[in-house]
Amino acid sequence: MYPLEIDRAIDGRASRGVLGILGGMGPAATADFYRKLVAATPAVTDQDHIPVVVVGDPRILDRAQAIGTRAESDVLAGMLQRLRHLERAGVDAVAMPCNTAHYWLPGLRAATDIPFISLVEASVAEARRHAVHARTVLVLGTAATVNSRIYEAELARSAFISVVPEPEQQEEVNRIIAFVKAGAVRDAQARFEAASESWCRQADVVLLACTELPLAAERMLQDRNNLIDTTDALAKACVAWFSAMDGAGR
Amino acid sequence: MYPLEIDRAIDGRASRGVLGILGGMGPAATADFYRKLVAATPAVTDQDHIPVVVVGDPRILDRAQAIGTRAESDVLAGMLQRLRHLERAGVDAVAMPCNTAHYWLPGLRAATDIPFISLVEASVAEARRHAVHARTVLVLGTAATVNSRIYEAELARSAFISVVPEPEQQEEVNRIIAFVKAGAVRDAQARFEAASESWCRQADVVLLACTELPLAAERMLQDRNNLIDTTDALAKACVAWFSAMDGAGR
């Protein structure tokens, strides 16, 4: 019934926990998260890395379109079925590398005993670490993420003031996200780089609050600036969780 | 019992098949495979992508060390447990982005009804497509992959002659793989680039027959040359499988 539990006997290696990844929203972002998780893990051999089970199922209905409609409950149902799969695999925590999907986080948390490592909480904490005295944050994401104010409460808790993107700015962000989802990453990068200078001037910190955006911002993220990669923030939070399980002597 | 099967009703979208990924051997290679799979898929929206379930469990014993020892059967047992997990998830085919692991492919195929999309078969077919008149192939991989002649039969079937790496060359390949596994990708790239010119002269085609090597060869693979990325070959074979399922009217 729980094959990854049984493994712990065969492999002769005490496990510190298995991370479940509720992914596929979208697939490129999930692959990017997996890569950043591996890169953020202090490891010398394969066996030092975090065991993961990924359900990367892109058939879940479009989250951005569903918010505010009757399809909201269908999206939650779709997510819950993938979550049940992760539960049966015996995962010890769940990460969901999709900002818009965090609209459903309260519903997901209410439906399981397995802890979720929140991308929103991880990203705001990372923004605070990165910019201790920063006041304003520009949240760039899907219109759904921005309009449903997924980040609002968490930003306020960390004493940040949220800056709302202008309508034409939001349209450009939408286009960049669509290019990444369609696999046209180079086009997305060119558009992002053309726009980013003015965006970075609008607030002390710019949150790339859609997991497609760090793919478009790859070259910009290499320079030290005020962009926060939410995918990377989630990866680091997962590594911290895994290390803490070790500290707890498991 | 089969949560990803049940989904097909909820999401209102006929599925063309779910791909299981037996991964974590190693984790960086699995993440790289996932990225290449997404990039190779003709898609406009998330929902066009291949649904995947990844078991990325790096606790499986070291494959390269196990070959030829009594640990061989433990490795197979560990792989079979992860395979059972994928079976329960209802996957329709399995891909395993690790060359050395294909030493156990006959044992895995004998133990399941789910078809494996072989990385070895995909890579040799890709080499033949890439270089129609080529005769010689240099197989670069772990010493275990090279010594256990995983590619031998498949290369012969495609009328290729296999070139064996020199001992000092094998040592350098081992070092490059170890750097990637430890996350030192830039060091691995520098070493790969320093050595690759002489390697590429040794045969008509050079197979990067360890899924860590394409990560070290990233910049070299952008130029058109005689290197074959086995991770990418597997990704393309999986996309072809998925497209064929569509053609079959599922």
Coordinates of C-alpha atoms in Angstrom, one line a residue:
Chain A
M1 CA 0.0 0.0 0.0
Y2 CA 2.8 2.5 0.9
P3 CA 5.7 1.4 -1.3
L4 CA 8.0 4.3 -0.4
E5 CA 7.6 3.4 3.3
I6 CA 8.6 -0.2 2.7
D7 CA 11.7 1.0 0.9
R8 CA 13.2 2.3 4.1
A9 CA 13.9 -1.3 5.1
I10 CA 15.4 -2.5 1.8
D11 CA 17.7 0.4 1.2
G12 CA 19.3 0.2 4.6
R13 CA 19.3 3.9 4.9
A14 CA 17.2 5.7 7.5
S15 CA 15.0 8.2 5.7
R16 CA 14.6 11.8 6.8
G17 CA 11.3 12.3 5.0
V18 CA 9.9 12.2 1.5
L19 CA 8.7 15.5 -0.1
G20 CA 5.6 15.4 -2.2
I21 CA 5.4 17.8 -5.1
L22 CA 1.9 18.7 -6.3
G23 CA 3.0 19.9 -9.8
G24 CA 2.1 20.2 -13.4
M25 CA 0.8 23.7 -12.8
G26 CA 2.6 24.3 -15.2
P27 CA 5.0 21.6 -16.1
A28 CA 7.9 23.8 -17.0
A29 CA 7.6 25.5 -13.6
T30 CA 7.6 22.1 -11.9
A31 CA 10.7 21.0 -13.7
D32 CA 12.4 24.3 -12.8
F33 CA 11.4 23.8 -9.2
Y34 CA 12.8 20.2 -9.1
R35 CA 16.1 21.6 -10.6
K36 CA 16.3 24.4 -8.0
L37 CA 15.5 21.9 -5.2
V38 CA 18.4 19.7 -6.3
A39 CA 20.7 22.7 -6.6
A40 CA 19.8 24.1 -3.2
T41 CA 20.4 20.7 -1.4
P42 CA 23.9 20.3 0.2
A43 CA 24.8 17.0 -1.3
V44 CA 27.9 15.0 -2.4
T45 CA 26.3 11.8 -3.6
D46 CA 22.8 10.9 -5.0
Q47 CA 21.9 9.4 -1.7
D48 CA 22.2 12.8 0.1
H49 CA 19.3 14.3 -1.9
I50 CA 15.7 14.7 -0.8
P51 CA 13.4 11.8 -1.9
V52 CA 10.5 13.2 -3.9
V53 CA 7.3 12.0 -5.4
V54 CA 6.0 14.3 -8.1
V55 CA 2.5 14.3 -9.4
G56 CA 3.0 16.5 -12.5
D57 CA -0.5 16.4 -13.9
P58 CA -1.3 19.3 -16.2
R59 CA -4.9 18.1 -16.7
I60 CA -6.0 20.0 -13.7
L61 CA -8.3 22.8 -15.0
D62 CA -6.8 26.2 -15.6
R63 CA -6.4 27.8 -12.2
A64 CA -6.4 31.4 -13.4
Q65 CA -9.6 31.0 -15.3
A66 CA -11.4 29.2 -12.5
I67 CA -11.0 31.7 -9.7
G68 CA -14.3 33.5 -9.0
T69 CA -16.3 31.0 -11.1
R70 CA -18.2 27.7 -10.4
A71 CA -15.1 25.8 -11.6
E72 CA -13.3 26.7 -8.3
S73 CA -14.6 23.5 -6.6
D74 CA -13.6 21.4 -9.6
V75 CA -10.1 22.7 -9.4
L76 CA -10.0 21.9 -5.7
A77 CA -11.4 18.4 -6.4
G78 CA -8.7 17.8 -9.0
M79 CA -5.9 19.0 -6.6
L80 CA -7.3 16.9 -3.8
Q81 CA -7.1 13.7 -5.9
R82 CA -3.5 14.3 -6.7
L83 CA -2.9 15.1 -3.0
R84 CA -4.5 11.7 -2.1
H85 CA -2.0 10.1 -4.4
L86 CA 0.9 11.8 -2.5
E87 CA -0.7 10.8 0.8
R88 CA -0.7 7.1 -0.3
A89 CA 2.9 7.4 -1.3
G90 CA 3.7 8.2 2.3
V91 CA 5.1 11.7 1.8
D92 CA 5.9 13.8 4.9
A93 CA 5.3 17.3 3.5
V94 CA 3.9 18.8 0.3
A95 CA 5.2 21.6 -1.9
M96 CA 3.2 23.1 -4.7
P97 CA 5.3 25.1 -7.2
C98 CA 2.5 27.3 -8.5
N99 CA 1.5 30.7 -7.1
T100 CA -2.1 30.8 -8.4
A101 CA -2.7 27.4 -6.9
H102 CA -2.1 28.8 -3.5
Y103 CA -5.5 30.4 -3.7
W104 CA -6.7 26.9 -2.8
L105 CA -4.1 26.4 0.0
P106 CA -6.6 26.9 2.9
G107 CA -8.9 24.3 1.3
L108 CA -6.0 21.8 0.8
R109 CA -4.6 22.3 4.3
A110 CA -8.1 21.7 5.8
A111 CA -8.3 18.4 3.9
T112 CA -5.0 16.7 5.0
D113 CA -2.8 16.1 8.0
I114 CA 0.3 16.4 5.9
P115 CA 2.0 19.8 6.2
F116 CA 2.1 22.1 3.2
I117 CA 5.3 24.1 2.7
S118 CA 3.7 27.3 1.4
L119 CA 5.3 29.1 -1.5
V120 CA 3.7 32.3 -0.4
E121 CA 5.1 32.2 3.1
A122 CA 8.5 31.1 1.8
S123 CA 8.7 33.9 -0.7
V124 CA 7.7 36.7 1.7
A125 CA 10.2 35.4 4.2
E126 CA 12.9 35.3 1.5
A127 CA 11.9 38.9 0.5
R128 CA 12.3 40.0 4.1
R129 CA 15.7 38.3 4.5
H130 CA 16.9 39.7 1.1
A131 CA 15.8 43.3 1.9
V132 CA 15.6 43.9 5.6
H133 CA 14.5 47.5 5.4
A134 CA 12.4 47.3 2.3
R135 CA 8.8 48.7 2.5
T136 CA 7.2 48.2 -0.9
V137 CA 6.7 45.0 -2.9
L138 CA 5.5 44.8 -6.5
V139 CA 3.8 41.4 -7.0
L140 CA 4.1 40.2 -10.6
G141 CA 2.0 37.2 -11.4
T142 CA -1.1 36.1 -13.3
A143 CA -4.0 38.5 -13.1
A144 CA -5.7 35.8 -11.0
T145 CA -2.9 35.8 -8.4
V146 CA -2.8 39.6 -8.3
N147 CA -6.6 40.1 -8.2
S148 CA -7.3 37.4 -5.6
R149 CA -4.6 39.0 -3.4
I150 CA -2.9 35.7 -2.5
Y151 CA 0.1 37.6 -1.1
E152 CA -1.7 40.4 0.7
A153 CA -2.1 39.0 4.2
E154 CA 1.4 37.5 4.3
L155 CA 3.0 40.7 3.0
A156 CA 1.2 42.7 5.7
R157 CA 2.3 40.3 8.4
S158 CA 5.9 41.0 7.3
A159 CA 5.3 44.8 7.3
F160 CA 5.4 45.1 3.5
I161 CA 3.2 47.4 1.5
S162 CA 1.9 45.9 -1.7
V163 CA 2.1 47.8 -5.0
V164 CA -0.5 46.9 -7.6
P165 CA 0.7 46.6 -11.3
E166 CA -0.8 49.0 -13.9
P167 CA -3.2 47.3 -16.4
E168 CA -0.8 47.5 -19.3
Q169 CA 1.9 46.1 -17.1
Q170 CA -0.4 43.2 -16.2
E171 CA -1.0 42.5 -19.9
E172 CA 2.7 42.3 -20.6
V173 CA 3.2 39.9 -17.6
N174 CA 0.3 37.7 -19.0
R175 CA 2.0 37.6 -22.4
I176 CA 5.4 36.6 -20.8
I177 CA 3.7 33.8 -18.8
A178 CA 1.9 32.5 -21.9
F179 CA 5.2 32.4 -23.9
V180 CA 6.8 30.3 -21.2
K181 CA 3.8 27.9 -21.0
A182 CA 4.1 27.5 -24.8
G183 CA 7.8 26.7 -24.6
A184 CA 8.9 30.0 -26.2
V185 CA 11.3 30.8 -23.4
R186 CA 13.6 33.0 -25.4
D187 CA 10.8 35.3 -26.5
A188 CA 9.7 35.5 -22.9
Q189 CA 13.2 36.4 -21.8
A190 CA 13.5 39.2 -24.4
R191 CA 10.2 40.7 -23.3
F192 CA 11.0 40.4 -19.6
E193 CA 14.4 42.0 -20.1
A194 CA 12.9 44.9 -22.0
A195 CA 10.4 45.6 -19.2
S196 CA 12.2 44.7 -16.1
E197 CA 14.2 47.9 -15.5
S198 CA 11.0 50.0 -15.1
W199 CA 9.4 47.3 -13.0
C200 CA 12.4 47.2 -10.7
R201 CA 12.0 50.9 -10.0
Q202 CA 8.4 50.7 -8.9
A203 CA 9.1 49.1 -5.5
D204 CA 11.8 48.1 -3.1
V205 CA 11.3 44.4 -3.9
V206 CA 9.8 42.7 -7.0
L207 CA 8.2 39.3 -6.3
L208 CA 8.2 37.0 -9.4
A209 CA 4.9 35.5 -8.1
C210 CA 4.3 33.2 -11.0
T211 CA 6.5 30.1 -11.3
E212 CA 6.9 30.8 -15.1
L213 CA 8.4 34.2 -14.5
P214 CA 11.8 33.1 -13.1
L215 CA 12.3 31.1 -16.4
A216 CA 11.8 34.4 -18.3
A217 CA 14.0 36.2 -15.8
E218 CA 16.9 33.7 -15.7
R219 CA 19.6 36.1 -16.9
M220 CA 18.3 39.0 -14.8
L221 CA 18.3 36.8 -11.6
Q222 CA 22.1 36.2 -12.1
D223 CA 22.7 39.9 -11.4
R224 CA 22.2 41.0 -7.8
N225 CA 19.0 43.1 -7.9
N226 CA 15.7 43.4 -6.2
L227 CA 14.0 40.5 -7.9
I228 CA 12.8 37.6 -5.8
D229 CA 12.5 34.1 -7.4
T230 CA 9.5 32.5 -5.6
T231 CA 10.4 29.1 -7.1
D232 CA 13.8 29.3 -5.5
A233 CA 12.4 30.5 -2.3
L234 CA 10.1 27.5 -2.1
A235 CA 13.1 25.2 -2.9
K236 CA 15.2 26.7 -0.1
A237 CA 12.2 26.3 2.4
C238 CA 12.0 22.6 1.4
V239 CA 15.7 22.1 2.0
A240 CA 15.3 23.8 5.4
W241 CA 12.4 21.5 6.2
F242 CA 14.5 18.4 5.2
S243 CA 17.5 19.6 7.3
A244 CA 15.3 20.2 10.3
M245 CA 13.9 16.6 10.1
D246 CA 17.5 15.4 10.3
G247 CA 18.1 17.7 13.3
A248 CA 15.1 16.0 14.9
G249 CA 17.0 12.8 14.8
R250 CA 14.8 10.9 12.4
Chain B
M1 CA -6.6 2.9 -5.3
Y2 CA -5.7 4.5 -8.6
P3 CA -6.2 8.2 -8.0
L4 CA -4.8 9.4 -11.3
E5 CA -7.3 7.1 -13.1
I6 CA -10.2 8.6 -11.3
D7 CA -9.1 12.1 -12.3
R8 CA -10.0 11.4 -15.9
A9 CA -13.6 11.8 -14.9
I10 CA -13.2 15.0 -12.9
D11 CA -11.1 17.0 -15.2
G12 CA -13.4 16.4 -18.2
R13 CA -10.5 15.8 -20.5
A14 CA -9.8 12.5 -22.1
S15 CA -6.3 11.4 -21.2
R16 CA -3.8 10.0 -23.6
G17 CA -1.7 8.3 -21.1
V18 CA 0.4 9.0 -18.0
L19 CA 4.1 8.6 -18.1
G20 CA 5.8 7.2 -15.1
I21 CA 9.4 8.4 -14.4
L22 CA 11.6 6.1 -12.3
G23 CA 14.0 8.7 -11.2
G24 CA 16.4 10.0 -8.6
M25 CA 19.3 8.2 -10.2
G26 CA 20.6 10.9 -9.9
P27 CA 18.2 13.7 -9.0
A28 CA 19.9 16.4 -11.2
A29 CA 19.5 14.1 -14.2
T30 CA 15.9 13.5 -13.4
A31 CA 15.2 17.2 -13.2
D32 CA 17.1 17.7 -16.5
F33 CA 15.0 14.9 -18.1
Y34 CA 11.7 16.5 -16.9
R35 CA 12.8 19.9 -18.3
K36 CA 13.7 18.3 -21.7
L37 CA 10.5 16.3 -21.8
V38 CA 8.5 19.6 -21.3
A39 CA 10.6 21.4 -23.9
A40 CA 10.2 18.5 -26.5
T41 CA 6.4 18.5 -26.1
P42 CA 4.4 20.4 -28.7
A43 CA 2.2 22.4 -26.4
V44 CA 0.4 25.8 -26.1
T45 CA -1.2 25.5 -22.7
D46 CA -0.4 23.5 -19.6
Q47 CA -3.1 21.0 -20.5
D48 CA -1.3 19.9 -23.7
H49 CA 1.6 18.5 -21.7
I50 CA 2.2 14.8 -20.8
P51 CA 0.9 13.9 -17.3
V52 CA 3.7 12.4 -15.3
V53 CA 4.3 10.7 -12.0
V54 CA 7.9 10.9 -10.8
V55 CA 9.4 8.7 -8.1
G56 CA 12.6 10.6 -7.6
D57 CA 14.1 8.5 -4.8
P58 CA 17.8 8.8 -4.5
R59 CA 18.0 6.3 -1.6
I60 CA 18.3 3.4 -4.2
L61 CA 21.8 2.0 -3.7
D62 CA 24.6 3.2 -5.9
R63 CA 24.1 1.4 -9.2
A64 CA 27.6 1.8 -10.5
Q65 CA 29.0 0.2 -7.3
A66 CA 26.5 -2.7 -7.2
I67 CA 27.1 -4.2 -10.7
G68 CA 29.0 -7.5 -10.4
T69 CA 28.4 -7.7 -6.6
R70 CA 25.8 -9.3 -4.4
A71 CA 24.1 -5.9 -4.1
E72 CA 22.8 -6.3 -7.6
S73 CA 19.6 -8.0 -6.3
D74 CA 19.1 -5.3 -3.7
V75 CA 19.2 -2.6 -6.4
L76 CA 16.6 -4.5 -8.4
A77 CA 14.4 -4.9 -5.3
G78 CA 14.7 -1.1 -4.7
M79 CA 13.8 -0.3 -8.3
L80 CA 10.9 -2.8 -8.3
Q81 CA 9.4 -1.1 -5.2
R82 CA 9.4 2.3 -6.9
L83 CA 8.0 0.6 -10.1
R84 CA 5.1 -0.9 -8.0
H85 CA 4.3 2.6 -6.9
L86 CA 4.1 3.8 -10.5
E87 CA 1.9 0.8 -11.4
R88 CA -0.5 1.8 -8.6
A89 CA -0.6 5.3 -9.9
G90 CA -1.9 3.9 -13.1
V91 CA 0.9 5.0 -15.4
D92 CA 0.9 3.7 -19.0
A93 CA 4.6 3.6 -19.7
V94 CA 7.8 4.1 -17.7
A95 CA 11.0 6.0 -18.5
M96 CA 14.1 5.7 -16.4
P97 CA 16.5 8.7 -17.0
C98 CA 19.7 6.8 -15.9
N99 CA 22.0 4.9 -18.2
T100 CA 23.6 2.6 -15.6
A101 CA 20.1 1.6 -14.3
H102 CA 19.4 0.1 -17.7
Y103 CA 21.7 -2.8 -16.7
W104 CA 18.6 -3.9 -14.8
L105 CA 16.1 -3.2 -17.6
P106 CA 15.6 -6.9 -18.6
G107 CA 14.8 -7.7 -14.9
L108 CA 12.4 -4.8 -14.7
R109 CA 10.7 -5.6 -18.0
A110 CA 10.2 -9.2 -16.9
A111 CA 8.5 -8.0 -13.7
T112 CA 5.8 -5.7 -15.1
D113 CA 3.3 -5.5 -17.9
I114 CA 3.8 -1.7 -18.3
P115 CA 6.1 -0.9 -21.3
F116 CA 9.5 0.6 -20.6
I117 CA 10.6 3.3 -23.0
S118 CA 14.3 2.4 -23.1
L119 CA 16.9 5.1 -22.9
V120 CA 19.4 2.8 -24.6
E121 CA 17.1 2.1 -27.6
A122 CA 16.1 5.7 -27.9
S123 CA 19.7 6.9 -27.8
V124 CA 21.0 4.5 -30.4
A125 CA 18.0 5.3 -32.7
E126 CA 18.8 9.0 -32.2
A127 CA 22.5 8.5 -33.1
R128 CA 21.4 6.7 -36.3
R129 CA 19.0 9.5 -37.3
H130 CA 21.7 12.1 -36.5
A131 CA 24.5 10.4 -38.4
V132 CA 23.1 8.1 -41.1
H133 CA 26.5 7.0 -42.4
A134 CA 28.4 6.9 -39.1
R135 CA 30.3 3.7 -38.2
T136 CA 32.0 4.2 -34.9
V137 CA 30.5 5.3 -31.6
L138 CA 32.4 6.3 -28.4
V139 CA 30.2 5.6 -25.3
L140 CA 31.0 7.9 -22.4
G141 CA 29.4 6.9 -19.2
T142 CA 30.2 5.5 -15.7
A143 CA 32.8 2.8 -15.7
A144 CA 29.9 0.5 -14.8
T145 CA 27.9 1.4 -17.9
V146 CA 31.0 1.0 -20.1
N147 CA 32.2 -2.2 -18.6
S148 CA 28.9 -3.9 -18.4
R149 CA 28.4 -3.1 -22.1
I150 CA 24.8 -1.9 -21.7
Y151 CA 24.9 -0.3 -25.2
E152 CA 26.8 -3.1 -27.0
A153 CA 23.9 -5.2 -28.4
E154 CA 21.8 -2.2 -29.4
L155 CA 24.7 -0.5 -31.2
A156 CA 25.5 -3.7 -33.1
R157 CA 21.8 -4.0 -34.1
S158 CA 22.1 -0.5 -35.7
A159 CA 25.4 -1.4 -37.4
F160 CA 27.6 0.7 -35.2
I161 CA 31.1 -0.3 -34.0
S162 CA 31.7 0.6 -30.3
V163 CA 34.9 2.4 -29.4
V164 CA 36.2 1.8 -25.8
P165 CA 37.5 4.8 -23.8
E166 CA 41.1 4.8 -22.6
P167 CA 41.6 4.3 -18.9
E168 CA 42.7 7.9 -18.2
Q169 CA 39.7 9.1 -20.3
Q170 CA 37.4 7.0 -18.1
E171 CA 38.9 8.5 -15.0
E172 CA 38.2 12.0 -16.3
V173 CA 34.6 11.0 -17.2
N174 CA 34.2 9.7 -13.6
R175 CA 35.4 13.0 -12.2
I176 CA 33.0 15.0 -14.4
I177 CA 30.0 12.8 -13.3
A178 CA 31.0 13.2 -9.6
F179 CA 31.1 17.0 -10.0
V180 CA 27.6 17.1 -11.4
K181 CA 26.3 14.8 -8.7
A182 CA 27.8 17.1 -6.1
G183 CA 26.2 20.1 -7.7
A184 CA 29.4 21.6 -9.0
V185 CA 28.1 21.9 -12.5
R186 CA 30.4 24.8 -13.6
D187 CA 33.5 22.8 -12.7
A188 CA 32.1 19.8 -14.6
Q189 CA 31.5 22.1 -17.6
A190 CA 35.0 23.4 -17.6
R191 CA 36.5 19.9 -17.5
F192 CA 34.1 18.6 -20.1
E193 CA 35.0 21.5 -22.5
A194 CA 38.7 21.0 -22.0
A195 CA 38.5 17.3 -22.9
S196 CA 35.7 17.2 -25.5
E197 CA 37.6 18.2 -28.6
S198 CA 39.8 15.1 -28.4
W199 CA 36.9 12.9 -27.5
C200 CA 34.9 14.1 -30.5
R201 CA 37.7 13.1 -32.8
Q202 CA 37.8 9.5 -31.6
A203 CA 34.6 8.3 -33.2
D204 CA 31.9 9.4 -35.7
V205 CA 29.4 9.8 -32.8
V206 CA 30.0 10.4 -29.1
L207 CA 27.1 9.1 -26.9
L208 CA 26.8 11.0 -23.6
A209 CA 25.7 7.8 -22.0
C210 CA 25.3 9.0 -18.4
T211 CA 22.5 11.4 -17.7
E212 CA 24.8 13.7 -15.7
L213 CA 27.0 14.3 -18.8
P214 CA 24.6 16.4 -20.8
L215 CA 24.6 18.9 -17.8
A216 CA 28.3 19.2 -18.1
A217 CA 28.1 19.4 -21.9
E218 CA 25.3 22.0 -22.0
R219 CA 27.3 24.7 -23.9
M220 CA 28.8 22.1 -26.3
L221 CA 25.4 20.7 -27.2
Q222 CA 24.3 24.0 -28.5
D223 CA 26.8 23.8 -31.3
R224 CA 26.0 21.3 -34.0
N225 CA 28.6 18.5 -33.4
N226 CA 28.7 14.7 -33.0
L227 CA 27.6 14.6 -29.4
I228 CA 24.3 12.7 -28.6
D229 CA 22.4 13.7 -25.5
T230 CA 20.9 10.5 -24.2
T231 CA 18.6 12.4 -21.8
D232 CA 17.1 14.4 -24.8
A233 CA 16.8 11.2 -26.9
L234 CA 14.7 9.6 -24.1
A235 CA 12.6 12.8 -23.8
K236 CA 11.9 12.7 -27.6
A237 CA 11.0 9.0 -27.5
C238 CA 8.5 9.7 -24.7
V239 CA 6.9 12.5 -26.7
A240 CA 6.7 10.2 -29.7
W241 CA 5.0 7.5 -27.5
F242 CA 2.5 10.1 -26.2
S243 CA 1.7 11.3 -29.7
A244 CA 1.2 7.8 -30.9
M245 CA -1.3 7.2 -28.1
D246 CA -3.2 10.2 -29.4
G247 CA -3.1 8.8 -33.0
A248 CA -4.5 5.5 -31.6
G249 CA -7.7 7.5 -30.7
R250 CA -7.4 7.3 -26.9

